[in-house]
Each structure stands twice: as C-alpha cells, then as structure tokens.
Coordinates of C-alpha atoms in Angstrom, one line a residue:
X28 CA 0.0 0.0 0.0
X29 CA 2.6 2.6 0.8
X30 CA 4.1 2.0 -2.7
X31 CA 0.4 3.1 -4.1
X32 CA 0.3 5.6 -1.8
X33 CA 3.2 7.5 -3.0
X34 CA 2.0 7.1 -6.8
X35 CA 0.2 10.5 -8.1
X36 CA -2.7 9.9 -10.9
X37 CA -2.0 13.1 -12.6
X38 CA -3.7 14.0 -15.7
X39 CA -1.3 13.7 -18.7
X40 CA 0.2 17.4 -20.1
X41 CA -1.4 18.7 -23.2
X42 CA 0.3 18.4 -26.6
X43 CA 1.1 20.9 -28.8
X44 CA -1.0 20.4 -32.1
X45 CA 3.0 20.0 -33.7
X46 CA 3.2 16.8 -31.7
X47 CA 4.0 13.6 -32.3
X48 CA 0.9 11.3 -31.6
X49 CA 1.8 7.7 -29.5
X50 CA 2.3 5.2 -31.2
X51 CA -0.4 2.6 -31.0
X52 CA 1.6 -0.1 -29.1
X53 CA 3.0 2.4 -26.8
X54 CA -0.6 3.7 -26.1
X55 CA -2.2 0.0 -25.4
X56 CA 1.5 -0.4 -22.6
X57 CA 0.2 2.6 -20.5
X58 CA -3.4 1.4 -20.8
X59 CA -2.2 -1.9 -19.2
X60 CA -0.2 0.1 -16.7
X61 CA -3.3 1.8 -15.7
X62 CA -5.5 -1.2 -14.9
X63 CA -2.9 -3.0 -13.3
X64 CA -1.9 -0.1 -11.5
X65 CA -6.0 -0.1 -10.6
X66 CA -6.1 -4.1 -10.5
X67 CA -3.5 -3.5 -7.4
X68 CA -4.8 -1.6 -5.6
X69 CA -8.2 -3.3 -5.4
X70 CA -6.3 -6.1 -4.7
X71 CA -4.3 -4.3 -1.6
X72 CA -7.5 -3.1 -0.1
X73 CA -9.2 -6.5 -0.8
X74 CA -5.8 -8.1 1.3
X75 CA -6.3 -5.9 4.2
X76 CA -10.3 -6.4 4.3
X77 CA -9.8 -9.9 4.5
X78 CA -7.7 -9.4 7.3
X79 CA -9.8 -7.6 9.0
X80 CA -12.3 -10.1 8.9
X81 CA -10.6 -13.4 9.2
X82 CA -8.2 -15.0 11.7
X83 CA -4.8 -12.8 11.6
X84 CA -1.8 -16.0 10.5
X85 CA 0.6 -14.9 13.6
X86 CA 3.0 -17.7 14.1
X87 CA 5.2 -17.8 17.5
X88 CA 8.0 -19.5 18.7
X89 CA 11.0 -18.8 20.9
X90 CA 14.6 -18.7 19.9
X91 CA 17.4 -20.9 21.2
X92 CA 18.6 -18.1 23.5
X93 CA 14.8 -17.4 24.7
X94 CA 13.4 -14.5 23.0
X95 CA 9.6 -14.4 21.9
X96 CA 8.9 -14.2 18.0
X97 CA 5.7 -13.0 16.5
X98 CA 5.6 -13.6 12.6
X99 CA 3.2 -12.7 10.1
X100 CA 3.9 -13.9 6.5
X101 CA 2.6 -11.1 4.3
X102 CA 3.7 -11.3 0.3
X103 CA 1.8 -8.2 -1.1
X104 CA 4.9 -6.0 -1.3
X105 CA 8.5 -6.8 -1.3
X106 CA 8.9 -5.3 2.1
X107 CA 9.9 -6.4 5.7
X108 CA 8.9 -4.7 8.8
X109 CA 10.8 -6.1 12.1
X110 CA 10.4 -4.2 15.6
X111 CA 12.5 -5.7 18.3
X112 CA 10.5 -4.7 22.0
X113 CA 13.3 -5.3 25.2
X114 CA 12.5 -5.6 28.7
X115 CA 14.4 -2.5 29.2
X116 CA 12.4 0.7 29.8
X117 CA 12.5 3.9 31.8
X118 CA 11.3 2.1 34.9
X119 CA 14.7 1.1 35.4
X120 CA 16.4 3.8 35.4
X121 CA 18.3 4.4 38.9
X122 CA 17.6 7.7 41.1
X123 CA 19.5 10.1 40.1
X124 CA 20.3 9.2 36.6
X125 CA 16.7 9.4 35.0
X126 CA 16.9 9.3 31.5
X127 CA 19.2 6.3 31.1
X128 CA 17.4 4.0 29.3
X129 CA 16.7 6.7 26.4
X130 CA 20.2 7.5 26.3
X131 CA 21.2 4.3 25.8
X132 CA 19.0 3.6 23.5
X133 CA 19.8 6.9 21.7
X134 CA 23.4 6.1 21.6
X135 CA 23.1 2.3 20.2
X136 CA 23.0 3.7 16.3
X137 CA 25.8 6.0 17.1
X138 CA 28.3 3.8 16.8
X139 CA 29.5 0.1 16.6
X140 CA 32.8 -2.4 17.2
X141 CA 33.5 -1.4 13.5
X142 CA 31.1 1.6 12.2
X143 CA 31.2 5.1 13.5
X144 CA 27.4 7.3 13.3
X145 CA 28.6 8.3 10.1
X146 CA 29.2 4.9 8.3
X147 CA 26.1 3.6 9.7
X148 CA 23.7 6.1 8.7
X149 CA 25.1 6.1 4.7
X150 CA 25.2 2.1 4.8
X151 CA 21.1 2.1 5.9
X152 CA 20.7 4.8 3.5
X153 CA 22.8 3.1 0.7
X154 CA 20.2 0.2 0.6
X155 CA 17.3 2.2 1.5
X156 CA 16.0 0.9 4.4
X157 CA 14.6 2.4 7.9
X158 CA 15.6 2.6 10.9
X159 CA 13.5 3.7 14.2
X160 CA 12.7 3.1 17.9
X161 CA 12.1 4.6 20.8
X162 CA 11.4 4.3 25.0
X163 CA 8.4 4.1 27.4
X164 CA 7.9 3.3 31.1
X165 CA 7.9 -0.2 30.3
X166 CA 10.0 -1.3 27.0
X167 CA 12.5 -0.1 24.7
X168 CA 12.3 -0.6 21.0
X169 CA 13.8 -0.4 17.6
X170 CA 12.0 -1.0 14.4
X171 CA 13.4 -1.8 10.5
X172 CA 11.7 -1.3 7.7
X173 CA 13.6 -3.1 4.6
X174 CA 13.4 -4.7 0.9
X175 CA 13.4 -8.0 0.9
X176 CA 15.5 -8.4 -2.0
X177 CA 18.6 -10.8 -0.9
X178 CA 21.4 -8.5 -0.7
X179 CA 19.5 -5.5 1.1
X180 CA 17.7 -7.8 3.1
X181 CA 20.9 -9.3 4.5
X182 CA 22.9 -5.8 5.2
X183 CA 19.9 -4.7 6.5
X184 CA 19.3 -7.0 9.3
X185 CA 22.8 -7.4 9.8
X186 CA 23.6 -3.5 10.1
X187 CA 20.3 -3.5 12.7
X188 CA 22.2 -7.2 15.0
X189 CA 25.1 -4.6 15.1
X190 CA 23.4 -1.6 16.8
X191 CA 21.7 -3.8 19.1
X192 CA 24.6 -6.2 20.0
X193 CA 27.4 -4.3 20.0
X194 CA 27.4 -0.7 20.5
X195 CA 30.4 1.1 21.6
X196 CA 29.0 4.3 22.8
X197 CA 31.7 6.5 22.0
X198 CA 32.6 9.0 24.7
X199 CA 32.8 12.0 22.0
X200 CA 29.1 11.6 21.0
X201 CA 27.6 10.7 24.6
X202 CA 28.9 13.9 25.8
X203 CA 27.1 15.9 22.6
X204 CA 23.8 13.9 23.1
X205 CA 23.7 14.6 26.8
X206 CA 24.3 18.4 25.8
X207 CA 21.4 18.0 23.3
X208 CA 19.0 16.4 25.7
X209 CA 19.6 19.2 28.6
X210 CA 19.1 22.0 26.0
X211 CA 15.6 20.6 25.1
X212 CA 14.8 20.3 28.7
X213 CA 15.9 23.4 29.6
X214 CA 13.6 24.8 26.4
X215 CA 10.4 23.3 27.3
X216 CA 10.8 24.2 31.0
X217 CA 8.5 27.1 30.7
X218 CA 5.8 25.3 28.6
X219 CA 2.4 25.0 30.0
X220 CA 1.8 21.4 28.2
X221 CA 5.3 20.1 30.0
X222 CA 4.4 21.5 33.6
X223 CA 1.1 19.8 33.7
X224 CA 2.2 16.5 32.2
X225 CA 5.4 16.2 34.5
X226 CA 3.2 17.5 37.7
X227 CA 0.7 15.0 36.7
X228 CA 2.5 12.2 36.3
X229 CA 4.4 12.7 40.0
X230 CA 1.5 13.6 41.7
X231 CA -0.3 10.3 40.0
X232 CA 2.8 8.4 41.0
X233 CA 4.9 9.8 43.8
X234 CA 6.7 6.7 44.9
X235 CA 6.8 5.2 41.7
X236 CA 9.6 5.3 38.8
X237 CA 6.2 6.2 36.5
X238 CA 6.2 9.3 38.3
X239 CA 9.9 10.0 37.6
X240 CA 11.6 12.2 34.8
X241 CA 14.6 13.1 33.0
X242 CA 16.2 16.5 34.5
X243 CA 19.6 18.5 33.6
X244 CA 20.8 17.2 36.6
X245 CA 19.5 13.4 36.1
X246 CA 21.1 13.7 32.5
X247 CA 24.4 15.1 33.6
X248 CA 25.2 12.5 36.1
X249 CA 24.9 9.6 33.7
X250 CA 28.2 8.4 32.0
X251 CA 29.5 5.9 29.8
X252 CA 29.9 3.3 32.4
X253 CA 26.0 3.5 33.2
X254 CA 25.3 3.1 29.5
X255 CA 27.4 0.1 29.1
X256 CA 26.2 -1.4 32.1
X257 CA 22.5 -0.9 31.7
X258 CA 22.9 -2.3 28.0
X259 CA 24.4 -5.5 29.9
X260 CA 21.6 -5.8 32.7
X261 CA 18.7 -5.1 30.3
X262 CA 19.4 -6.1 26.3
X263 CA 19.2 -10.2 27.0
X264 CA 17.5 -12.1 24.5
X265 CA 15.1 -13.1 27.2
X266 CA 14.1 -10.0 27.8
X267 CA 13.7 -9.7 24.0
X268 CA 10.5 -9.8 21.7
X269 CA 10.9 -9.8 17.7
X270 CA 8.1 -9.0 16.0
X271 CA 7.7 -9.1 12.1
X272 CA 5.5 -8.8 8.9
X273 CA 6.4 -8.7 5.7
X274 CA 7.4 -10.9 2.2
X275 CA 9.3 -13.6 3.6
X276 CA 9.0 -17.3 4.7
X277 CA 8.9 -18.9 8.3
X278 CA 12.4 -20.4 7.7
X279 CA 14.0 -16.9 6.9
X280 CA 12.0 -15.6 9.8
X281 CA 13.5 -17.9 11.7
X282 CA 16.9 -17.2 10.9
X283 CA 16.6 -13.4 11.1
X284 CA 15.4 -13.6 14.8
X285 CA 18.3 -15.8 15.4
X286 CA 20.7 -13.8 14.4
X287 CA 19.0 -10.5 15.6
X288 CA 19.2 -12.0 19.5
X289 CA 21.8 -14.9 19.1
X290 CA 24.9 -11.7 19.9
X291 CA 22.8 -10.0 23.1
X292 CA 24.4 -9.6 26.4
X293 CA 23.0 -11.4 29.6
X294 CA 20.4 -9.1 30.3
X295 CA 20.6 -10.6 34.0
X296 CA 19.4 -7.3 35.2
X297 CA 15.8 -6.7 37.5
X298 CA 12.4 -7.5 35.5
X299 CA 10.3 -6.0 38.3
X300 CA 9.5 -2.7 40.3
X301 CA 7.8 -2.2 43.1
X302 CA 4.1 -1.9 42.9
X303 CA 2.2 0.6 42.5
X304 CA 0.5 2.1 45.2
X305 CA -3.2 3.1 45.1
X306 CA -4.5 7.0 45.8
X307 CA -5.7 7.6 49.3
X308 CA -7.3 11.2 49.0
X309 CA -7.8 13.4 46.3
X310 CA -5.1 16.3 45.2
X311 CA -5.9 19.5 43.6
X312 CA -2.7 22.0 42.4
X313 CA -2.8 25.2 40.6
X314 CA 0.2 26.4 39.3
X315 CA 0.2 30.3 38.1
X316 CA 1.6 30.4 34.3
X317 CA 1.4 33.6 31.8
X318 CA -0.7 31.2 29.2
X319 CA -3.5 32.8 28.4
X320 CA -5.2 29.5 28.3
X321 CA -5.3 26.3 31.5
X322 CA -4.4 23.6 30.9
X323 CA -6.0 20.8 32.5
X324 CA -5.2 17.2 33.4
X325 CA -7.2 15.0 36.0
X326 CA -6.9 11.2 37.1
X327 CA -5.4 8.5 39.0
X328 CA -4.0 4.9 38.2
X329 CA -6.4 2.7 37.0
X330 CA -5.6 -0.6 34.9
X331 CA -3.1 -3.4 33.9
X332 CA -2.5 -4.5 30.3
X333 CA -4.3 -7.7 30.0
X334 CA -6.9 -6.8 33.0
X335 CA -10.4 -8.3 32.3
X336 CA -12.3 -5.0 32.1
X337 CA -10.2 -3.4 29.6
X338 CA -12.5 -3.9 26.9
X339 CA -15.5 -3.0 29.3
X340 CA -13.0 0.3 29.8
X341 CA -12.6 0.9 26.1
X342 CA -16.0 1.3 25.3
X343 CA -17.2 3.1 28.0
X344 CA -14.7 5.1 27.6
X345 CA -15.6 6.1 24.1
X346 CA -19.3 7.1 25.4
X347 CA -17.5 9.3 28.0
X348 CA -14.3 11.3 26.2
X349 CA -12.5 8.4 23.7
X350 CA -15.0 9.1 20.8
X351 CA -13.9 12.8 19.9
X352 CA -17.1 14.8 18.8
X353 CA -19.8 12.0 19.7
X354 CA -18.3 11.5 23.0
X355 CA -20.2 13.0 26.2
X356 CA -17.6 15.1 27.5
X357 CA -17.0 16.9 24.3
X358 CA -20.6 17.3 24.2
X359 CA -21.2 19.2 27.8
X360 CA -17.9 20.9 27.6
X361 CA -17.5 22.1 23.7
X362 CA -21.2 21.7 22.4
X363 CA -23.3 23.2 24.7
X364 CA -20.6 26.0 26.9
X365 CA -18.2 26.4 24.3
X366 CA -15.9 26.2 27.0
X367 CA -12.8 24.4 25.2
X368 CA -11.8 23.4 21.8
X369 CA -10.8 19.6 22.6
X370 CA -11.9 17.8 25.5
X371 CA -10.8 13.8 25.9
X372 CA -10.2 11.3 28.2
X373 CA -8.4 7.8 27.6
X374 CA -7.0 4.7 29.5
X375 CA -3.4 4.1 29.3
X376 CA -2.7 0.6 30.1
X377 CA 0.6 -0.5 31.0
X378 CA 2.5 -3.6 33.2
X379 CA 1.4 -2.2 36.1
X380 CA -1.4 0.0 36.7
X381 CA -1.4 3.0 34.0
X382 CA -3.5 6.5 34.3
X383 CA -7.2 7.2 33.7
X384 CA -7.2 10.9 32.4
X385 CA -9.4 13.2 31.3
X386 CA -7.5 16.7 29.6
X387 CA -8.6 20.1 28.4
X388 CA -7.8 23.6 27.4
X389 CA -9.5 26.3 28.8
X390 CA -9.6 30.1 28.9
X391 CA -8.0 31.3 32.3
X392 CA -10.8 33.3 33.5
X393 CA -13.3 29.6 32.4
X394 CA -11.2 27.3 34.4
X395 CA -13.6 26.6 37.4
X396 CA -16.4 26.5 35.3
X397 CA -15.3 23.8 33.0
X398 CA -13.8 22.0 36.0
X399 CA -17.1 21.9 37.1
X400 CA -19.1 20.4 34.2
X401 CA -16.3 18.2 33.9
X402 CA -16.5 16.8 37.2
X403 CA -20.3 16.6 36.5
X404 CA -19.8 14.9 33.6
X405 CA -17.7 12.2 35.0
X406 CA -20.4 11.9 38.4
X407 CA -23.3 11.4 35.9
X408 CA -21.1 8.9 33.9
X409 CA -19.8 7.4 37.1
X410 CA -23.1 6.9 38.8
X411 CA -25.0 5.8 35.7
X412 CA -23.3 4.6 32.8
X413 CA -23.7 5.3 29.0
X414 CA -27.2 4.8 27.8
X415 CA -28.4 1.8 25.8
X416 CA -28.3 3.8 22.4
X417 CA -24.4 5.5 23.4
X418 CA -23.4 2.2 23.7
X419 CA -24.4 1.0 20.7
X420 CA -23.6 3.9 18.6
X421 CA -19.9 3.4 20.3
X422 CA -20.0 -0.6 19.8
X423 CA -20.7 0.1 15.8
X424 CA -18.2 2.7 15.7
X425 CA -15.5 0.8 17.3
X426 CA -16.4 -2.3 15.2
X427 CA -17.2 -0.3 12.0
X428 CA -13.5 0.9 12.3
X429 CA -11.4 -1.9 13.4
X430 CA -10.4 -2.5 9.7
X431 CA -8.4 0.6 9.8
X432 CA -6.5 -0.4 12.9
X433 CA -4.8 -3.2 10.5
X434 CA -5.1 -1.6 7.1
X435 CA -0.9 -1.8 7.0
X436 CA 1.6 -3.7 8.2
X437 CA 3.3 -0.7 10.3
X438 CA -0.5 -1.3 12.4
X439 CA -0.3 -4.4 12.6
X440 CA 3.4 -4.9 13.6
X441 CA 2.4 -2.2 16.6
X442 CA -0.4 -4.8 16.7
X443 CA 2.1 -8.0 16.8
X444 CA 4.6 -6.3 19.3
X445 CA 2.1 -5.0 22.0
X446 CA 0.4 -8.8 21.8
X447 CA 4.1 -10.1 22.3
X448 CA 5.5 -7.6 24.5
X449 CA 2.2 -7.8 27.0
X450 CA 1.7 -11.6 26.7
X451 CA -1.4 -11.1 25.2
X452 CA -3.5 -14.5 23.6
X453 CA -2.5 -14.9 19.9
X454 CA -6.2 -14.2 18.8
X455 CA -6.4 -10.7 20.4
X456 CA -6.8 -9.3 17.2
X457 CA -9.4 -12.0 15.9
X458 CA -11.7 -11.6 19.0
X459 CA -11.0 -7.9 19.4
X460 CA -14.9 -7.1 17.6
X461 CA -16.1 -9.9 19.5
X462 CA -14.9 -8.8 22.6
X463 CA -16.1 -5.0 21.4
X464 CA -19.7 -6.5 20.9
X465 CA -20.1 -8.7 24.3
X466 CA -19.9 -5.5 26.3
X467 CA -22.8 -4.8 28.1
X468 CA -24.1 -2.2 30.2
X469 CA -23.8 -3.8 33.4
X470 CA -19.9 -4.7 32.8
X471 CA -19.2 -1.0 31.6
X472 CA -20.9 0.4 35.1
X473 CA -19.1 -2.2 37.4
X474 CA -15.3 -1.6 35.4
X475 CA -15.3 1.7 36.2
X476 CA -16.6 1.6 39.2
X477 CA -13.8 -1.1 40.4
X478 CA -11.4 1.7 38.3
X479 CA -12.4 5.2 38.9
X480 CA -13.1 6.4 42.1
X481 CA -13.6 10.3 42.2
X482 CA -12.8 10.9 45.8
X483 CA -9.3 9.8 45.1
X484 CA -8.9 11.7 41.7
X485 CA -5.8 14.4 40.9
X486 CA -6.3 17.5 39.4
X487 CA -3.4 19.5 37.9
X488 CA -4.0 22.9 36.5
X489 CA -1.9 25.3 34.9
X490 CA -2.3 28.8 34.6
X491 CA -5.1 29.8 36.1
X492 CA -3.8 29.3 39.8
X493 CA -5.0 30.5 43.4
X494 CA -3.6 33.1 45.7
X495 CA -1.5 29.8 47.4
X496 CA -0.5 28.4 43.4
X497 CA 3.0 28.1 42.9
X498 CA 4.5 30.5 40.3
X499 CA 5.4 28.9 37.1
X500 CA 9.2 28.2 36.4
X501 CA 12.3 26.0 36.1
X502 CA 11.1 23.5 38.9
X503 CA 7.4 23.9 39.1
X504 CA 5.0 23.8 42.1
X505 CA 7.0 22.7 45.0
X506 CA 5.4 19.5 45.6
X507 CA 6.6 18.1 42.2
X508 CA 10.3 19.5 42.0
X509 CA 11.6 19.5 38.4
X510 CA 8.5 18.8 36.6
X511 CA 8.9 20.9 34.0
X512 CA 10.3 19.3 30.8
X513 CA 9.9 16.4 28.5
X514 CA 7.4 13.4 28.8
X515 CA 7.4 9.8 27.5
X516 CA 6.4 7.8 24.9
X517 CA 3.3 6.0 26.1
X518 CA 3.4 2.4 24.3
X519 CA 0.7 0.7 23.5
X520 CA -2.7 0.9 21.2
X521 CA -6.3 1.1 22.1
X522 CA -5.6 3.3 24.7
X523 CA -3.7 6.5 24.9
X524 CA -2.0 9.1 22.9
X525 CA 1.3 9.3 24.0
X526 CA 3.2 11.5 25.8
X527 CA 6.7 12.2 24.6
X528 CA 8.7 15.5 23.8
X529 CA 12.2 16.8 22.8
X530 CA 14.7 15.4 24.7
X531 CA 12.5 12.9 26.9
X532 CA 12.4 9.4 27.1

C-alpha cells in the first residue's frame, strides 16, 4: 500500500498540435499500466479487508537463546517490517540518573565495534532501508523497515544485529547527546503542556519510577559506564520480543530472529519494580503560568495491560471522552458551553497500573467552570453509565472501524509487538470485535466503578492558579520539584496518545 500511496494519478500534459501522436503499441503499454496499477490496488485493499475479517496468520516460537517471536507472513509488497520490544524501559532507570534507558537507547546507532554514526547512517541509507525506535515506562524498542530483496535484506538485518549487539558508545558523541538532551529540557521548561504532564505524572505516582523524569541534573550524572552497564543488565535475549511482517518465509523468519538475539548480552538485570501504590485522597494544584489559556489534566492509576475489564474500559470510555465529537464530555464541555476546543479522556494501560485521564484547554478566566461540568460529567457517567443507544452507537463505531486499525503492516506490527511484548493471547486481534460487541451495560458500570473512584482523583492545573498556586518556572509547584520538561512515549494501542517531547524518554 505505501508503494500506491506514494503514486500521483495526474492528468497527462497537453500536446502541442506539432506533436507527435503515440504510437499505437506504446498507447495500449500505459493502458495496461493503468488497470494493473488499478487491479492492485483493489487487490491491496481487498488483502487488508480480508484481514480484518478473518483469523490474523501470527505464528510464534521462541529462539534458542529465549526470545519471543511473533511472525506474520505477508507477500503483497517486497517489504519487511521487524520491531524488536526489550525488557528494558524507563522504569529502570536508577535515582538520580533518570533518563538512562533513552540514552542508551539513543546512543546504540551511534556507533558500533567497526562503524562510526557516520558509516552507519550512509550504509542504511545506501540500501534504502529504515531505521527507528524509541522508550516508554515499560520497553525499549527499535524498528526496520527493509526490501526483501537478498542483498538489502541481509545488510539490513545485519547492520540493525550490530546496533543492538554491539554498540560502543563513544565517549565524544555521549557527551554531545547529553548536551542535546539538557538543551531541550531546559527549552520546554516554561511550557504549560510540559508542567502539567510532569506534575501530573508525579502527583499520579509519587513513589513510583512512572512518576519520575529526565532532568539536567538526572542527565548530567549519567556516564559511559552506566550506559554500558545498563545495555548489559537489560538487552538479553530473554528480555527480547521480535516482531515481524512482511514478504518472507517462516524459515527466513527464523533465521533473522536468530541472528538478531543470538549476539545480546546477559540481560541478567531486575524484571520487576515495586508496585504501584493506590491514591488515598484526592489532590488539587494550581500552578500560576502567563498562558492565556489552562491547561487541564485529571486522574489517578487505574488498569493493567491484560486486565479483564479493559474492553468493558474501552467502550465506556468512548461514550465518556475516547470518541472525539460523539463522545459525552465533548458534548457538555465544547457543544453546549463552548468552553474548550478539545476535550478527551483515555486509558493508558501498562505492566502495572497506568493512568485514567481526562485533559482540556481552557480560557483562564473559564477554568472553574469547566472543571465543574467536567466533574459533572464524570459523576453522571460514574453513577449511571452510558445509555443503551451510546453504547451501541460506540459498539458500531469501534467495530465499524477496526479495519483501519490493520489496514498496513506498520498497524499491525504495533499490533504483533504489543500482543508479544504484553503476553497477550494470539487471537487478540481475531476476538478484538467480538470482545467490542459482548460489552454490556452492566460490565461497563461495574469496570469503572472497580477503576475510577472520584474521591481519590488528581487535578493538575496550569495557569489559572489561586492566591496559594506556585509560580510557574524551572522547577514547578513545589510539591513536584523539576516537573517541568519532556514526557514519554506511552506504548501501546487502544488506549492512549502518547506522551513524549524533545529530549525525553
């Protein structure tokens, strides 16, 4: 599809009278051009209907040094997609040196036992292939995108076994990526959207490494050592999950996890945190900020990936603020008051309990007013449910548009890795309408009252602030020091958008 994609049906220039006409059998090769240009793409959106309505082919297995492999054969284009998920997140990052695991990951294409940043950003771009990745709270990953073609297949997969295996994190480049990191932090210090994120977050987690976040300081104090040793303790093939889609066979798949894994340190390091704990009372800060608008963030920890009233969640959840413009909140809040332009609330799911939140944006001098019809919102919502016809309007919605949530392989590789990564059953995918249509009222009333609790909720807001707010700056309210800068990638679909910024992790 993305080969289609990038194809523009433009009409044809107009000939001078002086021309030349085609001749006849050049005429009849671009009339075949077109309708097999047209015969493939109904074929391409015929593959990815199909999918959506029959059993997704994921094969599994485990490698010989005890990674997890997810495999879906897919021979429409010539193309591999591989994304390699590690056991090595941002929750392990010691205190005092937030920001590791991004760094390290950060650092991995920088340089290898035999390429420099240089050699190994021409040799990816010399066979045209992609490279990516990123960190949450609970993995760290890197994605390829290649040809399958033998000889690009083969430099690409082993150019990717090098950055993962064998980095040497060269001293020269640490020091510039650190200075790179703590000049975005230092930039988005002052911004409304960090403050309220990063006060958030700590106030949702206080004793919790999902409530911590990279700093100057955090970033300063890590050093080589600490990237070579957390590479160590957390890149072990057991800690590993390969994930793939694309034109090739189970045998090849086979031998690309092998060798992607086979070179991995140890990874010996911790695979648990503590727990989190739950909210006792409810917290309301105000924090004064020059914005002419609030911003708004309320919510607590509320579920597990794989808990049984996710899907119960999901689709209330789309009734209340998941279903943009049909969604209640965005009806009380936008609709009827005109108090904000966006209004949403989501469930972020994660290996230990992630965040129910609602957000907005607000005009200062509106803030208590749309607190209130939020709050309103959510007690109505909390204390009833959705209706019988918003849950069916939210069921057909969510069903009418699952194809799209697999309509390429990039999807369904983030599909592929989150089943993996999460332990989720293989037929997630092929139950996920089923699962979307067995939700009934009663379940979607009983989740969230097991989830959501409203005595217990947080409420950050900043801008609009009290006589006893904190003043906006460098190391926000005083109750979450340094929670000014960055965010982090939020993994996972179904859920949340994620959270993630310049220089974060």
């Amino acid at each position: 599809m993305k080969v289609l994609e990038s194809i523009s049906f433009l009409p044809a220039p107009r000939l001078p009278r002086s021309a030349h006409r085609p001749s006849p059998v050049l005429s009849l090769l671009r009339r075949r051009l077109a309708d097999w240009l047209l015969l493939s793409s109904m074929l391409f959106t015929m593959l990815y209907g199909a999918l959506a309505q029959a059993a997704l082919p994921i094969e599994h297995w485990t490698t010989a040094g005890g990674a997890r492999v997810y495999f879906v054969r897919a021979d429409a284009i010539p193309m591999l997609d591989v994304n390699i998920d590690l056991d090595a997140g941002a929750r392990f990052d010691p205190r005092g040196r937030e920001g590791l695991a991004s760094l390290t990951q950060a650092m991995l294409s920088r340089g290898t036992d035999t390429l420099d940043e240089a050699a190994i950003a021409e040799a990816f771009a010399r066979i045209g292939a992609q490279r990516g990745g990123g960190v949450g709270d609970d993995r760290t990953s890197l994605s390829l995108r290649t040809l399958t073609s033998e000889a690009e297949l083969r430099q690409a997969v082993s150019l990717l076994t090098a950055i993962i295996a064998r980095p040497s994190f060269p001293a020269n480049v640490l020091a510039r990526e650190k200075e790179r990191v703590t000049q975005a932090i230092r930039e988005s210090e002052s911004k409304p959207e960090t403050i309220v994120q990063r006060t958030f977050g700590r106030l949702l987690y206080p004793q919790h490494p999902y409530g911590d976040y990279n700093t100057v300081e955090s970033i300063n104090a890590i050093s080589r050592d600490d990237l070579v040793a957390f590479h160590k303790s957390f890149y072990g093939a057991r800690r590993a999950v390969v994930s793939m889609i694309g034109a090739i066979t189970r045998q090849q798949a086979e031998a690309i996890a092998e060798q992607l894994t086979a070179g991995l340190p140890p990874g010996d390091g911790p695979t648990s945190v503590a727990p989190v704990e739950r909210l006792t009372r409810g917290i309301e800060q105000r924090i004064d900020h020059p914005a002419t608008q609030s911003h708004i963030l309320i919510g607590q920890p509320a579920i597990a990936r794989g808990d049984a009233d996710f899907f119960p969640l999901f689709v209330g959840n789309y009734v209340l603020g998941g279903g943009g413009f049909v969604s209640r909140l965005y009806n009380e809040v936008r609709e009827k008051r005109g108090l904000a332009y966006s209004v949403y609330s989501y469930f972020a799911p994660q290996l230990q309990p992630g965040p129910f939140t609602v957000g907005l944006q607000t005009q200062k001098e509106q803030t208590d007013v749309a607190l209130g019809v939020v709050r309103e919102t959510l007690t109505t919502f909390l204390r009833n449910g959705p209706t019988a016809a918003e849950l069916r309007a939210a069921k057909d919605n969510l069903i009418g548009g699952f194809p799209l949530r697999i309509d390429s392989n990039r999807k369904i590789l983030d599909h592929l890795s989150l089943i993996g990564f999460y332990r989720l059953p293989l037929d997630y995918l092929d139950r996920w309408t089923e699962r979307v249509e067995a939700v009934t009222l009663e379940q979607v009333r009983a989740a969230f009252a097991r989830h959501v609790q409203l005595d217990t909720m947080v409420t950050v807001v900043v801008g609009a602030g009290t006589p006893g707010s904190a003043p906006a700056g460098a190391g926000g309210a005083p109750a979450a020091p340094g929670a000014a800068a960055g965010g982090r990638v939020q993994a996972g679909t179904d859920a949340a958008p994620s959270r993630s910024s310049a220089g974060a992790r």
